[in-house]
CSV table of C-alpha atoms in Angstrom, one decimal:
chain,number,residue,atom,x,y,z
Y,1,SER,CA,-39.4,-21.7,55.6
Y,2,SER,CA,-41.8,-18.8,55.5
Y,3,SER,CA,-39.6,-17.1,52.9
Y,4,ASP,CA,-39.9,-20.1,50.6
Y,5,LYS,CA,-43.7,-20.2,51.1
Y,6,VAL,CA,-43.9,-16.5,50.2
Y,7,SER,CA,-41.8,-17.1,47.1
Y,8,LYS,CA,-44.0,-20.0,46.0
Y,9,VAL,CA,-47.2,-18.0,46.5
Y,10,LEU,CA,-45.8,-15.1,44.5
Y,11,HIS,CA,-44.6,-17.4,41.7
Y,12,LEU,CA,-48.0,-19.1,41.6
Y,13,ARG,CA,-49.6,-15.6,41.2
Y,14,LEU,CA,-47.2,-14.8,38.3
Y,15,VAL,CA,-48.0,-18.2,36.7
Y,16,SER,CA,-51.7,-17.5,36.9
Y,17,LEU,CA,-51.1,-14.1,35.3
Y,18,CYS,CA,-49.1,-15.9,32.5
Y,19,ILE,CA,-52.0,-18.3,31.9
Y,20,SER,CA,-54.5,-15.5,31.7
Y,21,CYS,CA,-52.2,-13.7,29.3
Y,22,THR,CA,-52.1,-16.7,27.1
Y,23,THR,CA,-55.8,-17.7,27.1
Y,24,ALA,CA,-57.7,-14.5,27.4
Y,25,THR,CA,-58.8,-12.4,24.4
Y,26,MET,CA,-57.6,-8.9,25.2
Y,27,PRO,CA,-58.6,-6.2,22.8
Y,28,PRO,CA,-57.0,-2.8,23.4
Y,29,SER,CA,-58.5,-1.4,26.6
Y,30,LYS,CA,-60.5,1.7,26.6
Y,31,LEU,CA,-58.9,4.1,29.1
Y,32,PRO,CA,-61.1,5.6,31.9
Y,33,LYS,CA,-62.6,9.0,31.1
Y,34,ILE,CA,-61.1,11.6,33.3
Y,35,ASP,CA,-64.2,13.7,33.6
Y,36,ASP,CA,-66.2,10.7,34.9
Y,37,LEU,CA,-63.5,10.0,37.5
Y,38,LEU,CA,-63.4,13.6,38.6
Y,39,LYS,CA,-67.2,13.6,39.1
Y,40,GLU,CA,-67.2,10.3,40.9
Y,41,HIS,CA,-64.5,11.3,43.3
Y,42,ALA,CA,-65.3,15.0,43.7
Y,43,ASP,CA,-66.0,14.9,47.4
Y,44,LYS,CA,-62.8,13.1,48.3
Y,45,ILE,CA,-60.7,15.4,46.0
Y,46,ASN,CA,-62.1,18.5,47.7
Y,47,GLY,CA,-61.4,16.9,51.0
Y,48,VAL,CA,-57.7,16.3,50.1
Y,49,ARG,CA,-57.4,19.9,48.8
Y,50,LYS,CA,-58.9,21.3,52.0
Y,51,GLY,CA,-56.6,19.1,54.1
Y,52,LEU,CA,-53.5,20.4,52.2
Y,53,GLU,CA,-54.7,24.0,52.5
Y,54,ALA,CA,-55.3,23.5,56.2
Y,55,LYS,CA,-51.5,22.6,56.5
Y,56,GLY,CA,-50.7,26.0,54.9
Y,57,LEU,CA,-49.9,24.6,51.5
Y,58,LYS,CA,-50.8,26.8,48.5
Y,59,LEU,CA,-51.4,24.7,45.4
Y,60,SER,CA,-50.3,26.1,42.1
Y,61,GLU,CA,-52.3,25.5,38.9
Y,62,GLU,CA,-50.5,22.3,38.0
Y,63,TYR,CA,-51.5,20.7,41.3
Y,64,ASP,CA,-55.2,20.8,40.5
Y,65,ASP,CA,-58.0,18.2,40.8
Y,66,ILE,CA,-56.5,16.0,38.1
Y,67,TRP,CA,-53.2,15.8,40.0
Y,68,ILE,CA,-55.0,15.1,43.3
Y,69,LEU,CA,-57.2,12.4,41.6
Y,70,ARG,CA,-54.3,10.0,41.2
Y,71,PHE,CA,-53.7,10.2,45.0
Y,72,VAL,CA,-57.4,9.6,45.7
Y,73,LEU,CA,-57.5,6.6,43.4
Y,74,SER,CA,-54.5,5.0,45.0
Y,75,HIS,CA,-55.5,5.6,48.7
Y,76,LYS,CA,-58.8,4.3,50.1
Y,77,LYS,CA,-58.9,6.8,52.9
Y,78,GLU,CA,-58.8,10.5,52.5
Y,79,PRO,CA,-56.2,11.2,55.3
Y,80,GLU,CA,-53.8,8.7,53.5
Y,81,ALA,CA,-54.3,10.5,50.2
Y,82,THR,CA,-53.7,13.8,51.8
Y,83,LYS,CA,-50.5,12.6,53.6
Y,84,ALA,CA,-49.1,11.2,50.3
Y,85,ALA,CA,-49.9,14.4,48.4
Y,86,GLU,CA,-48.2,16.5,51.1
Y,87,PHE,CA,-45.1,14.3,50.8
Y,88,ALA,CA,-45.1,14.7,47.0
Y,89,LEU,CA,-45.5,18.5,47.2
Y,90,ASP,CA,-42.6,18.7,49.6
Y,91,TRP,CA,-40.4,16.5,47.5
Y,92,ARG,CA,-41.3,18.5,44.3
Y,93,ALA,CA,-40.4,21.8,46.0
Y,94,LYS,CA,-37.0,20.4,47.1
Y,95,ASN,CA,-36.3,19.0,43.6
Y,96,ALA,CA,-37.5,21.9,41.5
Y,97,GLU,CA,-34.4,21.7,39.4
Y,98,LEU,CA,-35.0,18.1,38.4
Y,99,ILE,CA,-38.7,18.8,37.5
Y,100,GLN,CA,-37.8,21.9,35.4
Y,101,ALA,CA,-35.1,20.0,33.6
Y,102,VAL,CA,-37.6,17.4,32.6
Y,103,LYS,CA,-40.0,20.1,31.4
Y,104,ASP,CA,-37.2,21.6,29.3
Y,105,GLY,CA,-36.1,18.2,27.9
Y,106,LYS,CA,-32.7,18.6,29.4
Y,107,ALA,CA,-30.4,16.4,31.6
Y,108,PRO,CA,-27.5,18.6,32.7
Y,109,TRP,CA,-25.9,16.1,35.0
Y,110,ASP,CA,-22.6,14.6,33.9
Y,111,PHE,CA,-23.1,11.3,35.8
Y,112,PHE,CA,-26.1,10.5,33.6
Y,113,GLU,CA,-23.7,9.6,30.9
Y,114,HIS,CA,-22.2,6.7,32.9
Y,115,ILE,CA,-25.6,5.3,33.7
Y,116,GLU,CA,-26.9,5.5,30.2
Y,117,LYS,CA,-23.8,3.9,28.8
Y,118,TYR,CA,-24.1,0.7,30.8
Y,119,MET,CA,-27.9,0.5,31.6
Y,120,CYS,CA,-30.1,-0.5,28.7
Y,121,ALA,CA,-33.3,1.1,30.0
Y,122,ASP,CA,-35.3,4.0,28.7
Y,123,ILE,CA,-38.6,5.3,27.4
Y,124,HIS,CA,-39.4,3.9,24.0
Y,125,SER,CA,-40.1,6.5,21.2
Y,126,LYS,CA,-43.3,4.6,20.3
Y,127,ARG,CA,-46.5,4.2,22.2
Y,128,THR,CA,-48.9,1.4,22.8
Y,129,LEU,CA,-52.1,1.1,20.8
Y,130,ASP,CA,-53.8,2.9,23.6
Y,131,GLY,CA,-51.3,5.8,23.4
Y,132,GLU,CA,-49.5,4.8,26.7
Y,133,PRO,CA,-45.8,5.6,27.1
Y,134,VAL,CA,-43.6,2.5,27.4
Y,135,PHE,CA,-40.5,2.2,29.7
Y,136,MET,CA,-38.4,-0.7,28.4
Y,137,VAL,CA,-35.6,-2.6,30.2
Y,138,ARG,CA,-33.1,-5.0,28.7
Y,139,ALA,CA,-31.9,-6.5,31.9
Y,140,GLY,CA,-29.7,-9.2,30.3
Y,141,ILE,CA,-27.3,-6.8,28.6
Y,142,SER,CA,-27.3,-4.1,31.2
Y,143,ASN,CA,-24.2,-3.9,33.4
Y,144,PRO,CA,-25.2,-2.5,36.8
Y,145,LYS,CA,-21.8,-3.3,38.4
Y,146,GLU,CA,-20.0,-1.0,36.0
Y,147,VAL,CA,-22.6,1.7,36.7
Y,148,MET,CA,-22.2,1.5,40.5
Y,149,ASN,CA,-18.4,1.6,40.1
Y,150,ARG,CA,-18.9,5.1,38.6
Y,151,VAL,CA,-21.8,6.7,40.5
Y,152,THR,CA,-23.0,7.0,44.1
Y,153,HIS,CA,-26.2,5.6,45.6
Y,154,GLU,CA,-27.7,9.0,45.7
Y,155,GLN,CA,-26.9,9.7,42.0
Y,156,MET,CA,-28.4,6.4,40.9
Y,157,MET,CA,-31.6,7.1,42.9
Y,158,PHE,CA,-31.7,10.6,41.4
Y,159,LYS,CA,-31.5,9.1,37.8
Y,160,LEU,CA,-34.2,6.6,38.5
Y,161,LEU,CA,-36.5,9.2,39.9
Y,162,HIS,CA,-35.7,11.5,37.0
Y,163,THR,CA,-37.0,8.8,34.7
Y,164,ARG,CA,-40.2,8.4,36.7
Y,165,GLU,CA,-40.7,12.2,36.5
Y,166,ARG,CA,-40.3,12.0,32.7
Y,167,LEU,CA,-43.0,9.3,32.6
Y,168,PHE,CA,-45.3,11.2,34.9
Y,169,GLN,CA,-45.1,14.4,32.8
Y,170,ILE,CA,-45.9,12.5,29.7
Y,171,CYS,CA,-48.9,10.8,31.3
Y,172,ASP,CA,-50.1,14.0,32.9
Y,173,LYS,CA,-49.9,15.9,29.6
Y,174,GLU,CA,-51.7,13.1,27.7
Y,175,THR,CA,-54.3,12.8,30.4
Y,176,ARG,CA,-55.2,16.5,30.2
Y,177,GLU,CA,-55.2,16.6,26.4
Y,178,ARG,CA,-57.2,13.4,25.8
Y,179,ARG,CA,-59.4,13.6,28.9
Y,180,GLU,CA,-58.5,9.9,29.7
Y,181,LEU,CA,-56.5,8.5,32.6
Y,182,VAL,CA,-53.2,7.7,30.9
Y,183,LYS,CA,-50.7,5.4,32.7
Y,184,ALA,CA,-47.3,4.1,31.7
Y,185,LEU,CA,-46.5,0.5,30.8
Y,186,THR,CA,-43.1,-1.1,31.6
Y,187,LEU,CA,-41.7,-4.0,29.6
Y,188,ASN,CA,-38.8,-5.9,31.0
Y,189,ASP,CA,-37.0,-8.1,28.5
Y,190,LEU,CA,-35.2,-11.0,30.3
Y,191,ASN,CA,-33.4,-12.3,27.2
Y,192,HIS,CA,-29.7,-13.1,27.9
Y,193,VAL,CA,-30.2,-12.8,31.7
Y,194,SER,CA,-27.9,-15.1,33.6
Y,195,LEU,CA,-28.5,-16.3,37.2
Y,196,MET,CA,-25.0,-15.4,38.4
Y,197,GLY,CA,-24.2,-12.3,36.3
Y,198,GLY,CA,-25.9,-9.0,35.9
Y,199,THR,CA,-26.9,-8.3,39.6
Y,200,ASP,CA,-25.2,-5.8,41.9
Y,201,ARG,CA,-26.3,-5.3,45.6
Y,202,ARG,CA,-25.5,-1.6,45.4
Y,203,PHE,CA,-27.8,-1.1,42.4
Y,204,MET,CA,-30.5,-3.3,43.9
Y,205,LYS,CA,-30.4,-1.1,47.0
Y,206,ALA,CA,-30.7,2.1,44.9
Y,207,LEU,CA,-33.5,0.6,42.9
Y,208,THR,CA,-35.4,-0.5,46.1
Y,209,ASP,CA,-35.0,2.9,47.7
Y,210,ALA,CA,-36.1,4.8,44.6
Y,211,SER,CA,-39.1,2.5,44.0
Y,212,LYS,CA,-40.3,3.2,47.6
Y,213,VAL,CA,-40.1,6.9,47.1
Y,214,ALA,CA,-41.6,6.8,43.5
Y,215,GLU,CA,-44.6,4.8,44.8
Y,216,GLU,CA,-45.5,7.8,47.0
Y,217,LEU,CA,-44.6,10.5,44.5
Y,218,TYR,CA,-46.3,9.0,41.4
Y,219,PRO,CA,-49.6,7.2,42.3
Y,220,GLN,CA,-51.5,5.6,39.4
Y,221,LEU,CA,-48.5,6.0,37.1
Y,222,LEU,CA,-48.0,2.2,36.3
Y,223,GLY,CA,-50.7,0.5,34.2
Y,224,ARG,CA,-49.0,-2.8,33.6
Y,225,ALA,CA,-45.6,-4.3,34.2
Y,226,ILE,CA,-44.9,-6.9,31.4
Y,227,ILE,CA,-42.1,-9.5,31.8
Y,228,ILE,CA,-41.1,-11.2,28.5
Y,229,ASN,CA,-38.6,-13.8,27.5
Y,230,VAL,CA,-38.7,-15.5,31.0
Y,231,PRO,CA,-35.7,-17.8,31.5
Y,232,SER,CA,-36.1,-21.4,32.8
Y,233,PHE,CA,-34.7,-20.4,36.2
Y,234,PHE,CA,-37.3,-17.6,36.6
Y,235,SER,CA,-38.5,-18.9,40.0
Y,236,THR,CA,-35.0,-18.5,41.5
Y,237,LEU,CA,-34.4,-15.2,39.8
Y,238,PHE,CA,-37.8,-13.9,41.0
Y,239,GLY,CA,-36.8,-14.8,44.5
Y,240,LEU,CA,-33.9,-12.4,44.3
Y,241,PHE,CA,-35.9,-9.4,43.4
Y,242,LYS,CA,-39.4,-10.1,44.8
Y,243,SER,CA,-38.6,-7.9,47.9
Y,244,LEU,CA,-38.2,-4.9,45.5
Y,245,LEU,CA,-41.8,-5.2,44.5
Y,246,SER,CA,-44.8,-3.8,46.4
Y,247,LYS,CA,-48.1,-5.6,46.5
Y,248,LYS,CA,-49.6,-3.0,44.1
Y,249,THR,CA,-46.8,-3.7,41.6
Y,250,LEU,CA,-47.2,-7.5,41.8
Y,251,GLU,CA,-50.9,-7.1,41.0
Y,252,LYS,CA,-50.1,-5.3,37.8
Y,253,MET,CA,-47.5,-7.8,36.5
Y,254,VAL,CA,-48.1,-9.9,33.4
Y,255,VAL,CA,-45.7,-12.7,32.6
Y,256,CYS,CA,-45.7,-13.5,28.9
Y,257,PRO,CA,-44.7,-17.0,27.5
Y,258,GLY,CA,-42.5,-17.7,24.6
Y,259,LYS,CA,-39.0,-16.6,23.4
Y,260,THR,CA,-39.0,-13.8,20.9
Y,261,LEU,CA,-35.6,-14.7,19.5
Y,262,GLU,CA,-36.9,-18.2,18.6
Y,263,GLN,CA,-40.7,-17.8,18.3
Y,264,ASP,CA,-43.3,-15.4,16.9
Y,265,ILE,CA,-44.4,-12.6,19.2
Y,266,SER,CA,-48.0,-14.0,19.0
Y,267,LYS,CA,-46.9,-16.4,21.7
Y,268,CYS,CA,-47.6,-13.4,24.0
Y,269,PRO,CA,-51.1,-12.2,23.2
Y,270,TYR,CA,-50.9,-9.4,25.7
Y,271,VAL,CA,-47.9,-7.8,23.9
Y,272,ARG,CA,-49.6,-8.4,20.5
Y,273,THR,CA,-52.8,-6.6,21.6
Y,274,LYS,CA,-50.9,-3.7,23.1
Y,275,PHE,CA,-48.5,-2.9,20.2
Y,276,ALA,CA,-48.5,-2.5,16.5
Y,277,LEU,CA,-45.8,-4.8,15.0
Y,278,GLU,CA,-44.2,-1.7,13.4
Y,279,ASP,CA,-43.7,-0.1,16.8
Y,280,LEU,CA,-42.4,-3.1,18.7
Y,281,PRO,CA,-38.5,-3.3,18.9
Y,282,SER,CA,-36.9,-5.9,16.6
Y,283,GLN,CA,-35.3,-7.8,19.5
Y,284,LEU,CA,-38.9,-8.5,20.7
Y,285,GLY,CA,-40.1,-9.8,17.4
Y,286,GLY,CA,-41.3,-6.5,16.0
Y,287,LYS,CA,-40.2,-4.4,13.1
Y,288,CYS,CA,-38.9,-1.2,14.9
Y,289,LYS,CA,-35.1,-0.8,14.9
Y,290,CYS,CA,-34.7,2.9,15.8
Y,291,LEU,CA,-31.4,3.0,13.9
Y,292,GLU,CA,-31.6,6.8,13.8
Y,293,THR,CA,-31.1,6.9,17.6
Y,294,THR,CA,-28.8,3.8,17.7
Y,295,GLY,CA,-31.5,1.6,19.3
Y,296,CYS,CA,-35.0,1.4,20.6
Y,297,VAL,CA,-33.9,1.1,24.3
Y,298,GLY,CA,-31.5,3.8,25.3
Y,299,LYS,CA,-28.4,4.2,23.2
Y,300,ILE,CA,-27.8,0.4,22.7
Y,301,PRO,CA,-28.4,-1.2,19.3
Y,302,ASN,CA,-31.3,-3.7,19.2
Y,303,ASP,CA,-28.8,-6.4,18.0
Y,304,GLN,CA,-26.7,-6.2,21.1
Y,305,GLN,CA,-27.1,-9.6,22.8
Y,306,THR,CA,-24.3,-9.7,25.4
Y,307,MET,CA,-23.7,-7.6,28.5
Y,308,ILE,CA,-22.1,-4.2,27.9
Y,309,GLY,CA,-18.5,-4.4,28.8
Y,310,GLY,CA,-16.6,-2.1,31.1
Y,311,VAL,CA,-14.1,0.5,29.7
Y,312,GLY,CA,-10.6,0.8,31.2
Y,313,GLU,CA,-8.4,3.8,31.5
Y,314,ASP,CA,-6.9,3.1,28.1
Y,315,GLY,CA,-10.3,3.5,26.5
Y,316,LYS,CA,-10.7,-0.1,25.6
Y,317,THR,CA,-13.7,-2.2,26.5
Y,318,ARG,CA,-13.0,-5.3,28.5
Y,319,VAL,CA,-15.0,-8.5,28.4
Y,320,THR,CA,-14.5,-12.0,29.6
Y,321,VAL,CA,-15.7,-14.6,27.2
Y,322,ALA,CA,-16.5,-17.8,29.1
Y,323,ALA,CA,-15.5,-21.2,27.8
Y,324,ARG,CA,-17.9,-22.6,25.2
Y,325,ASP,CA,-19.5,-19.2,24.8
Y,326,LYS,CA,-19.3,-16.1,22.6
Y,327,HIS,CA,-19.6,-12.3,23.0
Y,328,THR,CA,-20.9,-9.9,20.3
Y,329,ALA,CA,-20.3,-6.1,20.2
Y,330,VAL,CA,-22.4,-4.1,17.9
Y,331,TYR,CA,-22.3,-0.6,16.3
Y,332,VAL,CA,-24.7,1.3,14.1
Y,333,VAL,CA,-23.0,2.5,10.9
Y,334,ASN,CA,-24.0,4.3,7.7
Y,335,VAL,CA,-22.8,3.6,4.2
Y,336,GLY,CA,-19.4,5.1,3.6
Y,337,ASP,CA,-18.4,5.2,7.3
Y,338,VAL,CA,-15.0,4.0,8.2
Y,339,ALA,CA,-14.6,1.6,11.1
Y,340,THR,CA,-11.2,1.2,12.8
Y,341,TRP,CA,-10.7,-1.5,15.4
Y,342,GLU,CA,-8.0,-2.7,17.7
Y,343,ILE,CA,-8.5,-6.0,19.5
Y,344,GLU,CA,-6.2,-7.8,22.0
Y,345,VAL,CA,-6.7,-11.2,23.7
Y,346,GLU,CA,-4.7,-11.8,26.9
Y,347,ASP,CA,-2.6,-15.1,26.8
Y,348,HIS,CA,-4.8,-17.0,24.4
Y,349,SER,CA,-6.9,-16.5,21.2
Y,350,VAL,CA,-10.5,-16.3,20.1
Y,351,GLU,CA,-12.2,-16.7,16.8
Y,352,LEU,CA,-13.1,-13.3,15.5
Y,353,THR,CA,-15.8,-12.6,12.9
Y,354,VAL,CA,-16.9,-9.2,11.7
Y,355,THR,CA,-20.2,-8.9,9.8
Y,356,LEU,CA,-22.6,-6.1,8.7
Y,357,LYS,CA,-26.3,-6.6,9.0
Y,358,ASP,CA,-28.5,-4.2,6.9
Y,359,GLU,CA,-32.0,-3.1,7.7
Y,360,ASN,CA,-33.4,-6.2,6.0
Y,361,ASP,CA,-31.2,-8.5,8.2
Y,362,GLN,CA,-29.1,-9.4,5.2
Y,363,GLU,CA,-25.5,-10.1,6.4
Y,364,THR,CA,-22.3,-9.0,4.6
Y,365,THR,CA,-19.0,-10.5,5.8
Y,366,ILE,CA,-16.5,-7.7,6.6
Y,367,MET,CA,-13.8,-10.0,8.0
Y,368,ASP,CA,-13.8,-13.8,7.7
Y,369,THR,CA,-13.7,-15.9,10.8
Y,370,SER,CA,-10.1,-16.4,12.0
Y,371,LYS,CA,-8.4,-17.2,15.3
Y,372,VAL,CA,-6.7,-14.0,16.6
Y,373,LYS,CA,-4.7,-12.9,19.6
Y,374,GLN,CA,-4.5,-9.4,18.2
Y,375,SER,CA,-6.3,-7.7,15.3
Y,376,VAL,CA,-5.9,-4.1,14.0
Y,377,ASP,CA,-7.8,-3.1,10.9
Y,378,GLN,CA,-9.9,-0.5,9.1
Y,379,LYS,CA,-12.8,-1.0,6.7
Y,380,THR,CA,-15.2,1.2,4.8
Y,381,MET,CA,-18.9,0.3,5.3
Y,382,PRO,CA,-20.5,-0.9,2.0
Y,383,THR,CA,-24.0,-0.3,3.4
Y,384,SER,CA,-25.9,1.1,6.4
Y,385,GLY,CA,-26.8,-1.2,9.2
Y,386,VAL,CA,-25.3,-2.9,12.3
Y,387,LEU,CA,-21.6,-3.8,12.5
Y,388,CYS,CA,-21.1,-6.9,14.6
Y,389,PHE,CA,-17.8,-8.1,16.2
Y,390,THR,CA,-18.2,-11.7,17.4
Y,391,PHE,CA,-15.6,-13.1,19.8
Y,392,ASP,CA,-16.2,-16.8,19.8
Y,393,ASN,CA,-14.7,-19.0,22.5
Y,394,SER,CA,-17.0,-22.0,21.7
Y,395,PHE,CA,-14.0,-24.2,20.9
Y,396,SER,CA,-12.5,-23.9,24.4
Y,397,LEU,CA,-13.8,-26.4,26.8
Y,398,LEU,CA,-12.4,-25.0,30.0
Y,399,THR,CA,-10.5,-21.7,29.4
Y,400,GLU,CA,-12.2,-18.3,29.5
Y,401,LYS,CA,-10.7,-15.5,27.4
Y,402,LYS,CA,-10.1,-11.9,28.4
Y,403,VAL,CA,-10.6,-9.6,25.5
Y,404,LYS,CA,-9.8,-5.9,25.2
Y,405,TYR,CA,-11.1,-4.0,22.2
Y,406,SER,CA,-11.8,-0.5,20.9
Y,407,VAL,CA,-13.9,0.4,17.8
Y,408,LEU,CA,-14.0,3.8,16.3
Y,409,VAL,CA,-16.6,4.6,13.6
Y,410,MET,CA,-15.8,7.7,11.7
Y,411,PRO,CA,-18.9,9.2,9.8
Y,412,VAL,CA,-18.6,9.5,6.1
Y,413,SER,CA,-18.8,13.3,6.3
Y,414,ALA,CA,-15.8,13.4,8.6
Y,415,THR,CA,-13.7,11.2,6.4
Y,416,ALA,CA,-14.6,13.2,3.3
Y,417,ALA,CA,-13.5,16.4,5.1
Y,418,GLU,CA,-10.3,14.7,6.2
Y,419,ASP,CA,-9.5,13.7,2.6
Y,420,ARG,CA,-10.0,17.3,1.4
Y,421,ASN,CA,-7.4,18.5,3.9
Y,422,ILE,CA,-4.8,16.1,2.7
């Protein structure tokens, strides 16, 4: 069918990008000088400005030649650039609250909490070697279904565009200060992605709609889109989301080979030449753990390797552990913190192991492996690091297990204060 032919062509394009990623020597790129670009495109920029003014639009200082330049670079014809800039100005006027909130570093919308809890996607605190901001996604552990059970289509779109605005403001500020055209880089980690799980039509619809709007609002924002830890069924997976990607986005994609959980990051030369090892998250083979903010991507620890479970009305997280599989829940702790947990398995049992991994990846056993149907316990942390609860159902050939659990980590300062009040 024509759909299959399109999918094959797109896959071949991604394979060719992967090959070039593997074989080419790619030193850190030198970003284009903004003053050279302004001079080169001066006539077209002036044309767009006059076209906007002719429509009665008064441009404030922030919508200057540098702002117009991105539209000029993305649209070959002046009328197209003018139309896109007009759309962006109208949208920005209608969404002034969102824009100001980003400028102020605030997010005063309650529904953001639901999205950030279940979606492991955010701007990394570190930059590339070229100083570009990096938006990272850990698709395999994100839970879009739980998100869309809690927010509307419009709210999800709003959050996605809020993130794009954050990226734009970072790039715009860096561009003006450095006098270089700074773009963002996205890095999508497909570790732990499954073919059947992790997708939700409601989320895909919101992502598609937001991407279409963002492409008009933020031209020249995306530098490269890197896909790493590609699963063996990538061709099938790509067929599911290829319709979300524009031709421009496809041309910017780089597919890197190798598995960072099993192999050295050097298997992906593109990532290696873009990042210092100290700034690359540990789940991607780097040394950055961001324990001070729980994790490098959103508020999820780097050691999290399974999909984030949904939380019921009783406050307990619910997960289904498939037969011959395991699930690990992780929490960042400090030395002296007290961790209290309550675990319940419906009908059957799982093997539970609790370990603590320090910053040097040395493991301490907090609770020896044992089969449990229910476990209630409390332990004081002997060191700082990541507390891991592993629910192992590998011994079961056919039966999946439904697990409910809650883990409360009380900071050492709080426990000390509690002791003083006794």
